[in-house]
Structure formats: C-alpha cells, structure tokens
Amino acid sequence: MSTDARPERAAVRLSARTVVNYAIGSLGTGGYSTLPGLVLTYFLTDNLGVAALAAGIIVTTAKVWDVVIDPLIGAASDRQLARTGSRRGFMVIGAVTLPVFFALTFAVPPSWGPVASAICVLLAFLGTATAFSLFQVPYVALPAELTRSYDERTRLLGWRVVVLTAAILLFGAGGPMLRRATGDPVTGYLLMGIVAGVAIGVGMLIASRTADAAAQAITTEIEPAPGLRTQYLSGFRALRRSLPFRALLGTFLLQALATGTMLAGAQYVATWVLHDEAAVEVLFVALVGPALIATPAWTVIANRIGKERSFLAASILFLIASATITFAVWAPGAWIYASVAVAGIAYAGLQSLPMAMLPDVISHDERTTGPGQAGTFTGIWTAGETIGFALGATAVALMLAATGYVSSVAGASTVQPDAAVAGIVLSFSILPAVLMALSLIPLARYSLRRHDIDELASRSFEE
C-alpha cells in the first residue's frame, strides 16, 4: 500500500476553490437546520391548529428517524467510497430531492384539519430529513479526507461556518419575510418552502463537487468495506473505543439541544414577549450579525491557544448570555437583543470549533483502524446533532404544553396566559443555559491537543 499521500495532504494548503465549494454546502446546512427549527413548530401550532404537544411529537419523530438512518448512511457512504472512490453519489441524490420534500412540508393548508395536516406534515418532513441526511453525512466526512493539517482543518471549517452564519441570517430573517410577502399565511408558507428548498438544494449540489477533490487527495488504497450490518455497528464501536469522540459528541449533542431550544423558541418570543411577529427577524440579525464577524476571530484564537480552550471559552460566554435573558420574565424589552448578540458571538465558536475538532478525532482513530471510515464517525455525529436539535424543539413544545399555551389556526386571534409567556422566556433563556453548563462536563474529558495531531502528521510523513 502506498504511503506517500499522507505527508502530501499534511503539507499542501487547500485551494481557494476547494474551500469555497465546501463552505457553500453550509447554505444547505444552515437553511435546513434554521428554518424548520424556527418556524415548523409555530407553523403547526399557530397556522394548522395542532396542539403544542402533538407538534413537538411530529418534529421529534422526524428527527428520531434521522438518528436511525444517519449511521446507516454513514456506513453506506464508506462502502461507496471503497467501491467508487468518491462519496458524491449520495450527496447529489440528497441535493436533488430535498427541495421537493421541503416545499411539501409547508404546502399543507389549515382547511384539512389538525389531524390530517399533522400527518401530511410528518410524512413530508420525514422525506426532507432523509434527503438532508444523504447529503450531510458524507459532507461532514470530507474534511478528514481533504487534509491532515490541524490548522488547515480550522481554516476549512472556519470559512464553512462563515457561510453557515450567513445562511442562518438569510433563512432566519428572509424566511419569515417570504412568509408575509403574499399577505396570506397559507400561500406565504408555500412560497417560503419553495424558495428556501431550492436555495438549500443548490448549495448542497455545489458542495457535492468537493467530494471529487477529497477523492483525489486520497491516493492510498482504501480497503473494501465490510458488510453493511457490520459497518453500521462499527459506528457504535468507534464511539466505545474513542474517548475523544465520546467527549466531543457528548458536548456537541448537549449544545445542539441548548441552541435548538433557543431556535425553536425565537418565534414565540417575538410574538408573545416582544409582541411583534416580525421581531424574529431582528432577533436573528442580533444573533448572526456578530457571529459573522466573530467566526474569523475564533479561528485566530484557536490557532493561538488551541481549539479545545477556545471551545470552552465560547461555551461559557454562551451560557452567561443566555442566562441573562431570564430577566425578561419580569422586564421584557428590547434589551433582549443585546444578550442575543453576545450569544451570537459565542455561537460562532460553538459551530466552527467542534466541527474543526472532529477531523482530528477521526485522524487519531485512523492510527489503529486505517483510513476510509470517516463516514462511520460522521454518521454517528450527524445523528447526535440531529437528536440534539430535535429534542430542543420537543423541550419547547413540552414547556408550552405544561404552561397552558393556546394553539390556533391562521387568522384567529388568541390571548396567552401569563404562565405560557413565562414558559416561552424560560425555554429561551435558563433552559439553554443549564444545558450549556452540562456540556462542560464531557468537554473536560476531551484529551486531544495540537501536538497530538502534529505528531500523527509527522509519523505519517516518516512512514
């Protein structure tokens, strides 16, 4: 087996074209992660008249489906890499099919009734989730195959998060604007679903070209993949054998849950705390504007003090910022935007740093298991991320149900009890703060440092 590819990957700087094409994939990631998390529960409760608890179950069911299929897709992606030399096939299928299912998710009219509407939304969103997983699992596997450099991975993932934060702004603020563009909630949601779905699909399709660059970077022979069942289970074996992977995944899952609760609660905060449905767009500008500036800064900080220390600092900053919003229970007002802006600075680090650490974990494991198993790791990773965001929406739905939130259909006027409004604030503040505090426990067990990764690259060069 040839070994000259690894030092080559360690030394060569990634081309600007590769970095740009890979980063554009976050247009899809940001759109899919942001818009359904922001408006889907609200679409069900305040447009289709679905009870809050039932809405939470619908969102969670689709995400649990992701958790089941993501490791399977990861295993199948590794097999595709071994068979064809590229992961691109699944990525293209996901990019082409997602726009259709995404539009169908928001095409359901209130006239069908809560039960029929809920079933149709569930089926369409299951299709959307499947299409997204076909793209996302191999997409996350690519950085470990594009370069072995500690700093190049930080650079690659840093630019990806710049696009991700811009996409969050685009979809988080632009989606609600599209929803209001027609003056009718029914056609407005449909317009939003079509335009956003196409934009997501285009971003995913462009990023799929990066799979070819990754395939060219891997000049070592990839061993034939084992049976699908064996490889599916290998993802869970990787979780057992790799302490850095368990620590990083545990941290990221809890943080996805924390940010997922804020995302799912934002529209409710805008409507019932700030008393302006359009305020959700200002909330997103407050969150993402600072993040666009902060992402390159987190990359610089990580290069100076290490990714793990920078990740810890971002986590603590987000914890403090979200906790301060609790005071909105007694004194709601525009000051909330300032706390959200500070959380946005931290959020940039929470996105870029763990994604830059994951390829390091994969490379560390390659020393004993060999190359070609990145999809095994990213299948488990994507499942963990998915369930974190899903349970975030579920936590908000449970809080709404417990505090007596009143659902309604489009056009109907409703008054919420004080307990429900307080529940909305708590799901946007103290709940994510507590989850962020819990995430610091597994983060403390993450053991990889820069010298560990540099040593791996050095050993590969010597071989």
Coordinates of C-alpha atoms in Angstrom, one line a residue:
M1 CA 0.0 0.0 0.0
S2 CA 1.4 3.4 -0.9
T3 CA 2.0 5.8 1.9
D4 CA 3.2 9.0 0.1
A5 CA -0.3 10.6 0.1
R6 CA -0.5 11.3 3.8
P7 CA 2.5 13.7 4.0
E8 CA 1.4 15.3 0.8
R9 CA -2.0 16.1 2.4
A10 CA -0.3 17.3 5.5
A11 CA 1.9 19.8 3.7
V12 CA -0.3 21.2 0.8
R13 CA -2.5 24.2 1.5
L14 CA -6.1 23.6 0.4
S15 CA -7.0 25.6 -2.8
A16 CA -9.4 28.5 -2.5
R17 CA -11.8 26.8 -4.9
T18 CA -12.0 23.7 -2.6
V19 CA -12.6 25.9 0.5
V20 CA -15.3 27.9 -1.3
N21 CA -17.1 24.9 -2.7
Y22 CA -17.1 23.2 0.6
A23 CA -18.2 26.3 2.5
I24 CA -21.2 26.8 0.2
G25 CA -22.6 23.5 1.4
S26 CA -23.4 25.3 4.6
L27 CA -26.0 27.2 2.7
G28 CA -27.9 23.9 2.7
T29 CA -26.9 23.0 6.3
G30 CA -27.9 26.4 7.6
G31 CA -31.2 26.5 5.8
Y32 CA -32.3 23.1 6.8
S33 CA -31.2 23.5 10.4
T34 CA -32.6 27.0 10.9
L35 CA -35.9 27.4 9.1
P36 CA -37.7 24.2 10.2
G37 CA -36.4 24.7 13.7
L38 CA -37.6 28.3 13.7
V39 CA -41.0 28.0 12.1
L40 CA -42.1 24.4 11.9
T41 CA -43.5 24.1 15.4
Y42 CA -45.0 27.5 15.1
F43 CA -46.5 26.6 11.7
L44 CA -48.2 23.6 13.3
T45 CA -49.5 25.3 16.4
D46 CA -50.4 28.8 15.1
N47 CA -51.3 28.0 11.5
L48 CA -52.7 24.5 11.4
G49 CA -54.2 24.4 14.9
V50 CA -52.1 21.4 16.0
A51 CA -51.7 21.1 19.8
A52 CA -48.3 22.1 21.1
L53 CA -47.5 18.6 22.4
A54 CA -48.5 16.9 19.1
A55 CA -46.4 19.4 17.2
G56 CA -43.4 18.5 19.4
I57 CA -44.0 14.8 18.7
I58 CA -44.1 15.4 14.9
V59 CA -40.8 17.3 14.9
T60 CA -39.2 14.7 17.2
T61 CA -40.4 11.7 15.2
A62 CA -38.8 13.0 12.1
K63 CA -35.6 13.7 13.9
V64 CA -35.6 10.3 15.5
W65 CA -35.8 8.8 12.0
D66 CA -32.6 10.8 11.3
V67 CA -31.0 9.2 14.3
V68 CA -31.9 5.7 12.9
I69 CA -30.7 6.3 9.3
D70 CA -27.7 8.5 9.8
P71 CA -25.3 5.7 10.9
L72 CA -26.7 3.5 8.1
I73 CA -26.0 6.3 5.6
G74 CA -22.5 6.8 7.1
A75 CA -21.8 3.1 6.6
A76 CA -23.2 3.1 3.1
S77 CA -21.1 6.2 2.3
D78 CA -17.9 4.4 3.4
R79 CA -18.9 1.5 1.1
Q80 CA -19.5 3.9 -1.8
L81 CA -16.1 5.4 -1.2
A82 CA -14.4 2.0 -1.2
R83 CA -16.3 0.9 -4.3
T84 CA -16.2 4.1 -6.5
G85 CA -13.5 6.3 -4.9
S86 CA -16.0 9.1 -4.1
R87 CA -18.8 10.0 -1.7
R88 CA -20.5 12.3 -4.2
G89 CA -23.4 10.0 -5.3
F90 CA -25.4 10.2 -2.0
M91 CA -24.8 14.0 -1.8
V92 CA -26.2 14.6 -5.2
I93 CA -29.3 12.5 -4.5
G94 CA -30.0 14.5 -1.4
A95 CA -29.5 17.8 -3.1
V96 CA -32.0 17.0 -5.9
T97 CA -34.7 15.5 -3.7
L98 CA -34.7 17.9 -0.7
P99 CA -36.3 20.9 -2.4
V100 CA -39.4 18.8 -3.3
F101 CA -40.0 17.5 0.2
F102 CA -39.2 20.8 1.8
A103 CA -41.8 22.6 -0.2
L104 CA -44.4 19.9 0.5
T105 CA -43.8 20.3 4.3
F106 CA -45.1 23.8 4.2
A107 CA -47.8 23.2 1.5
V108 CA -50.4 21.8 3.9
P109 CA -53.4 24.2 4.2
P110 CA -55.4 24.7 7.6
S111 CA -58.6 23.6 5.8
W112 CA -57.5 19.9 6.0
G113 CA -58.0 19.9 9.8
P114 CA -55.4 19.4 12.5
V115 CA -55.2 15.6 12.3
A116 CA -54.8 15.3 8.5
S117 CA -52.5 18.3 8.4
A118 CA -50.3 16.8 11.1
I119 CA -49.9 13.5 9.3
C120 CA -49.1 15.2 6.0
V121 CA -46.5 17.5 7.5
L122 CA -44.9 14.5 9.3
L123 CA -44.6 12.5 6.1
A124 CA -43.2 15.4 4.1
F125 CA -40.7 16.3 6.8
L126 CA -39.6 12.6 7.0
G127 CA -38.8 12.8 3.3
T128 CA -36.9 16.1 3.9
A129 CA -34.9 14.7 6.7
T130 CA -33.9 11.6 4.7
A131 CA -32.8 13.8 1.7
F132 CA -30.8 16.0 4.0
S133 CA -29.0 13.1 5.7
L134 CA -28.0 11.6 2.3
F135 CA -26.1 14.9 1.8
Q136 CA -25.0 15.8 5.3
V137 CA -23.4 12.6 6.5
P138 CA -20.8 12.3 3.6
Y139 CA -20.4 16.1 3.6
V140 CA -19.2 16.1 7.2
A141 CA -16.8 13.3 6.5
L142 CA -14.9 15.2 3.8
P143 CA -12.6 17.4 5.9
A144 CA -10.8 14.5 7.4
E145 CA -10.0 13.2 3.9
L146 CA -9.1 16.6 2.3
T147 CA -6.2 17.4 4.7
R148 CA -4.4 16.1 7.7
S149 CA -3.2 19.6 8.8
Y150 CA -4.5 20.8 12.2
D151 CA -4.6 24.4 11.1
E152 CA -5.9 23.7 7.6
R153 CA -8.9 22.0 9.1
T154 CA -9.5 25.0 11.3
R155 CA -9.3 27.2 8.2
L156 CA -11.6 25.0 6.1
L157 CA -14.2 24.7 8.8
G158 CA -13.9 28.4 9.8
W159 CA -14.9 29.5 6.3
R160 CA -17.7 26.9 6.3
V161 CA -19.1 28.5 9.5
V162 CA -18.9 32.0 8.0
V163 CA -21.2 30.8 5.3
L164 CA -23.3 28.9 7.9
T165 CA -23.8 32.0 9.9
A166 CA -24.7 34.0 6.8
A167 CA -27.2 31.2 5.9
I168 CA -28.7 31.4 9.3
L169 CA -29.2 35.1 8.8
L170 CA -30.6 34.6 5.3
F171 CA -33.1 31.9 6.2
G172 CA -33.8 33.1 9.7
A173 CA -34.7 36.6 8.6
G174 CA -35.6 36.0 5.0
G175 CA -37.9 33.0 5.6
P176 CA -40.4 34.9 7.8
M177 CA -40.2 37.8 5.3
L178 CA -41.2 35.4 2.5
R179 CA -44.0 34.1 4.7
R180 CA -45.5 37.5 4.9
A181 CA -44.9 38.5 1.3
T182 CA -48.2 37.3 -0.1
G183 CA -50.3 38.7 2.7
D184 CA -51.8 35.3 3.3
P185 CA -50.3 32.8 5.7
V186 CA -51.2 29.7 3.6
T187 CA -49.6 30.9 0.3
G188 CA -46.9 32.7 2.3
Y189 CA -45.7 29.4 3.9
L190 CA -45.8 27.7 0.5
L191 CA -43.7 30.4 -1.1
M192 CA -41.2 30.2 1.7
G193 CA -41.0 26.4 1.3
I194 CA -40.4 26.6 -2.4
V195 CA -37.8 29.4 -2.4
A196 CA -35.9 28.1 0.6
G197 CA -36.0 24.5 -0.6
V198 CA -34.4 25.4 -4.0
A199 CA -31.8 27.6 -2.3
I200 CA -30.8 24.8 0.0
G201 CA -30.6 22.3 -2.8
V202 CA -28.4 24.5 -5.0
G203 CA -26.0 25.0 -2.1
M204 CA -25.8 21.2 -1.5
L205 CA -25.3 20.5 -5.2
I206 CA -22.3 22.9 -5.4
A207 CA -20.7 21.4 -2.3
S208 CA -21.0 17.9 -3.7
R209 CA -18.2 18.8 -6.1
T210 CA -15.8 18.8 -3.1
A211 CA -16.2 15.1 -2.9
D212 CA -14.1 14.8 -6.1
A213 CA -11.3 16.9 -4.5
A214 CA -11.4 14.6 -1.5
A215 CA -11.2 11.5 -3.7
Q216 CA -8.1 12.9 -5.5
A217 CA -6.5 13.7 -2.1
I218 CA -6.8 10.0 -1.1
T219 CA -4.2 8.3 -3.2
T220 CA -3.7 5.4 -0.7
E221 CA -5.7 2.3 -1.3
I222 CA -9.0 2.1 0.6
E223 CA -9.7 -1.4 1.8
P224 CA -13.0 -2.9 0.7
A225 CA -15.8 -2.1 3.1
P226 CA -17.3 -4.9 5.2
G227 CA -20.9 -5.9 5.1
L228 CA -23.4 -3.1 5.7
R229 CA -24.6 -4.5 9.1
T230 CA -21.0 -4.9 10.3
Q231 CA -20.2 -1.4 9.2
Y232 CA -23.3 0.1 10.7
L233 CA -22.4 -1.4 14.1
S234 CA -18.8 -0.2 13.6
G235 CA -20.0 3.3 14.2
F236 CA -21.1 2.4 17.7
R237 CA -17.8 0.5 18.3
A238 CA -16.0 3.7 17.3
L239 CA -18.0 5.5 19.9
R240 CA -16.9 3.0 22.5
R241 CA -13.2 2.9 21.7
S242 CA -12.6 6.6 21.1
L243 CA -12.7 8.7 24.3
P244 CA -12.1 11.9 22.4
F245 CA -15.0 11.1 20.1
R246 CA -17.4 10.4 23.1
A247 CA -16.3 13.6 24.8
L248 CA -16.7 15.8 21.7
L249 CA -20.0 14.2 20.7
G250 CA -21.5 14.4 24.2
T251 CA -20.6 18.1 24.3
F252 CA -21.9 18.9 20.9
L253 CA -25.2 17.0 21.5
L254 CA -25.9 18.9 24.7
Q255 CA -25.0 22.2 22.9
A256 CA -27.2 21.4 19.9
L257 CA -30.0 20.8 22.4
A258 CA -29.3 24.2 24.0
T259 CA -29.2 26.1 20.8
G260 CA -32.2 24.1 19.5
T261 CA -34.3 25.3 22.3
M262 CA -33.4 28.9 21.6
L263 CA -34.1 28.4 17.9
A264 CA -37.5 26.8 18.4
G265 CA -38.5 29.5 21.0
A266 CA -37.4 32.5 19.0
Q267 CA -40.7 33.0 17.0
Y268 CA -42.7 32.6 20.2
V269 CA -40.5 35.2 22.0
A270 CA -41.1 37.6 19.1
T271 CA -44.9 37.1 19.1
W272 CA -45.7 36.8 22.7
V273 CA -42.9 38.5 24.6
L274 CA -41.8 41.3 22.2
H275 CA -45.4 41.5 20.8
D276 CA -44.3 41.7 17.2
E277 CA -44.2 38.6 15.0
A278 CA -41.7 40.3 12.7
A279 CA -39.3 40.8 15.6
V280 CA -38.0 37.3 15.0
E281 CA -36.0 38.8 12.1
V282 CA -34.4 41.3 14.4
L283 CA -33.6 38.5 16.8
F284 CA -31.8 36.7 14.0
V285 CA -29.9 39.8 12.9
A286 CA -28.8 40.3 16.6
L287 CA -27.7 36.6 16.7
V288 CA -26.0 36.2 13.3
G289 CA -24.6 39.7 12.7
P290 CA -22.0 39.4 15.5
A291 CA -21.4 35.8 14.5
L292 CA -20.3 36.8 11.0
I293 CA -17.6 39.0 12.5
A294 CA -16.7 36.6 15.3
T295 CA -16.1 33.4 13.3
P296 CA -12.7 34.5 11.8
A297 CA -11.8 35.8 15.3
W298 CA -12.4 32.3 16.8
T299 CA -10.2 30.8 14.2
V300 CA -7.4 33.2 15.2
I301 CA -7.9 32.4 18.8
A302 CA -7.9 28.7 18.2
N303 CA -4.6 29.0 16.3
R304 CA -3.1 30.7 19.3
I305 CA -4.5 28.8 22.3
G306 CA -5.9 25.6 20.8
K307 CA -9.4 24.6 19.6
E308 CA -10.4 22.9 22.9
R309 CA -9.6 26.0 25.1
S310 CA -11.4 28.3 22.6
F311 CA -14.4 25.9 22.6
L312 CA -14.5 26.2 26.4
A313 CA -14.4 30.0 26.3
A314 CA -17.2 30.1 23.7
S315 CA -19.4 27.7 25.7
I316 CA -19.0 29.8 28.9
L317 CA -19.8 33.0 27.0
F318 CA -23.0 31.5 25.6
L319 CA -24.0 30.2 29.0
I320 CA -23.8 33.7 30.6
A321 CA -25.5 35.4 27.7
S322 CA -28.5 33.1 27.6
A323 CA -28.9 33.1 31.4
T324 CA -29.3 36.9 31.4
I325 CA -32.4 36.6 29.2
T326 CA -34.3 35.1 32.2
F327 CA -34.9 38.6 33.4
A328 CA -37.4 39.0 30.6
V329 CA -39.9 37.2 32.7
W330 CA -40.2 40.3 34.8
A331 CA -38.9 43.0 32.5
P332 CA -39.3 42.2 28.8
G333 CA -37.9 44.7 26.3
A334 CA -35.5 45.5 23.5
W335 CA -32.6 44.8 25.8
I336 CA -33.0 41.1 24.9
Y337 CA -31.3 41.9 21.6
A338 CA -28.1 42.7 23.4
S339 CA -28.0 39.4 25.2
V340 CA -28.8 37.6 21.9
A341 CA -25.9 39.5 20.2
V342 CA -23.4 38.3 22.9
A343 CA -24.8 34.7 22.4
G344 CA -24.2 35.2 18.7
I345 CA -20.5 35.9 19.3
A346 CA -20.3 32.7 21.3
Y347 CA -22.4 30.7 18.8
A348 CA -19.9 31.3 16.0
G349 CA -17.3 29.4 18.1
L350 CA -19.8 26.7 19.1
Q351 CA -20.3 25.9 15.4
S352 CA -16.8 26.2 13.9
L353 CA -14.6 24.8 16.7
P354 CA -16.2 21.3 17.3
M355 CA -16.5 20.8 13.5
A356 CA -12.8 21.6 13.2
M357 CA -12.1 19.1 16.1
L358 CA -14.0 16.2 14.6
P359 CA -11.5 15.6 11.7
D360 CA -8.7 15.5 14.4
V361 CA -10.7 12.8 16.3
I362 CA -11.1 10.8 13.0
S363 CA -7.3 11.0 12.2
H364 CA -6.5 9.9 15.7
D365 CA -8.6 6.8 15.3
E366 CA -7.1 6.1 11.9
R367 CA -3.8 5.2 13.5
T368 CA -5.4 1.9 14.7
T369 CA -8.2 1.3 12.2
G370 CA -6.9 2.7 8.9
P371 CA -8.4 5.3 6.5
G372 CA -11.8 5.2 4.8
Q373 CA -14.0 5.1 7.9
A374 CA -14.8 8.8 8.2
G375 CA -18.4 8.2 7.3
T376 CA -18.7 5.8 10.2
F377 CA -17.9 8.7 12.6
T378 CA -19.9 11.3 10.8
G379 CA -23.0 9.1 10.7
I380 CA -23.0 8.9 14.5
W381 CA -22.0 12.6 14.7
T382 CA -24.9 13.8 12.5
A383 CA -27.3 11.6 14.4
G384 CA -26.2 13.1 17.7
E385 CA -26.5 16.7 16.2
T386 CA -29.9 15.8 14.8
I387 CA -31.3 14.5 18.0
G388 CA -30.0 17.5 19.9
F389 CA -31.9 19.9 17.7
A390 CA -34.9 17.7 17.7
L391 CA -35.1 17.5 21.5
G392 CA -34.7 21.3 21.6
A393 CA -37.9 21.7 19.7
T394 CA -39.5 19.0 21.9
A395 CA -38.4 20.7 25.1
V396 CA -40.0 24.0 23.9
A397 CA -43.2 22.1 23.0
L398 CA -43.3 20.4 26.4
M399 CA -42.8 23.7 28.1
L400 CA -45.6 25.3 26.1
A401 CA -48.0 22.4 26.8
A402 CA -47.1 22.4 30.6
T403 CA -47.7 26.2 30.9
G404 CA -51.1 26.1 29.0
Y405 CA -50.1 27.5 25.6
V406 CA -53.2 28.0 23.4
S407 CA -52.9 26.8 19.7
S408 CA -54.8 28.5 16.9
V409 CA -55.4 28.4 13.2
A410 CA -54.2 31.1 10.7
G411 CA -56.1 34.3 11.1
A412 CA -57.6 33.6 14.6
S413 CA -56.8 35.9 17.5
T414 CA -55.6 34.4 20.7
V415 CA -54.6 35.6 24.2
Q416 CA -51.9 33.5 26.0
P417 CA -52.0 33.0 29.8
D418 CA -49.1 34.6 31.8
A419 CA -47.7 31.2 32.6
A420 CA -47.4 30.4 28.9
V421 CA -45.5 33.6 28.3
A422 CA -43.2 32.9 31.2
G423 CA -42.6 29.4 29.8
I424 CA -41.6 30.9 26.5
V425 CA -39.0 33.1 28.1
L426 CA -37.6 30.2 30.3
S427 CA -37.3 28.0 27.2
F428 CA -35.3 30.7 25.5
S429 CA -33.0 31.5 28.5
I430 CA -32.5 29.4 31.6
L431 CA -33.1 26.1 29.8
P432 CA -30.3 26.5 27.2
A433 CA -28.0 28.0 29.9
V434 CA -28.4 24.8 32.1
L435 CA -27.8 22.6 29.1
M436 CA -24.7 24.5 28.2
A437 CA -23.4 24.1 31.7
L438 CA -23.9 20.4 31.5
S439 CA -22.0 20.3 28.2
L440 CA -18.9 21.4 30.0
I441 CA -18.7 18.1 31.8
P442 CA -17.9 15.9 28.7
L443 CA -15.8 18.8 27.2
A444 CA -13.5 18.5 30.2
R445 CA -12.7 14.9 29.2
Y446 CA -11.6 15.8 25.6
S447 CA -7.9 15.0 25.6
L448 CA -6.5 15.7 22.1
R449 CA -4.2 18.7 21.7
R450 CA -2.4 20.3 18.8
H451 CA 0.8 18.3 19.5
D452 CA -1.2 15.0 19.2
I453 CA -2.3 15.9 15.7
D454 CA 1.0 17.3 14.6
E455 CA 2.6 14.1 15.9
L456 CA 0.2 12.0 13.8
A457 CA 1.1 14.0 10.7
S458 CA 4.8 13.7 11.4
R459 CA 4.5 9.9 11.8
S460 CA 2.7 9.7 8.6
F461 CA 5.5 11.6 6.9
E462 CA 8.1 9.3 8.3
E463 CA 6.2 6.3 7.0

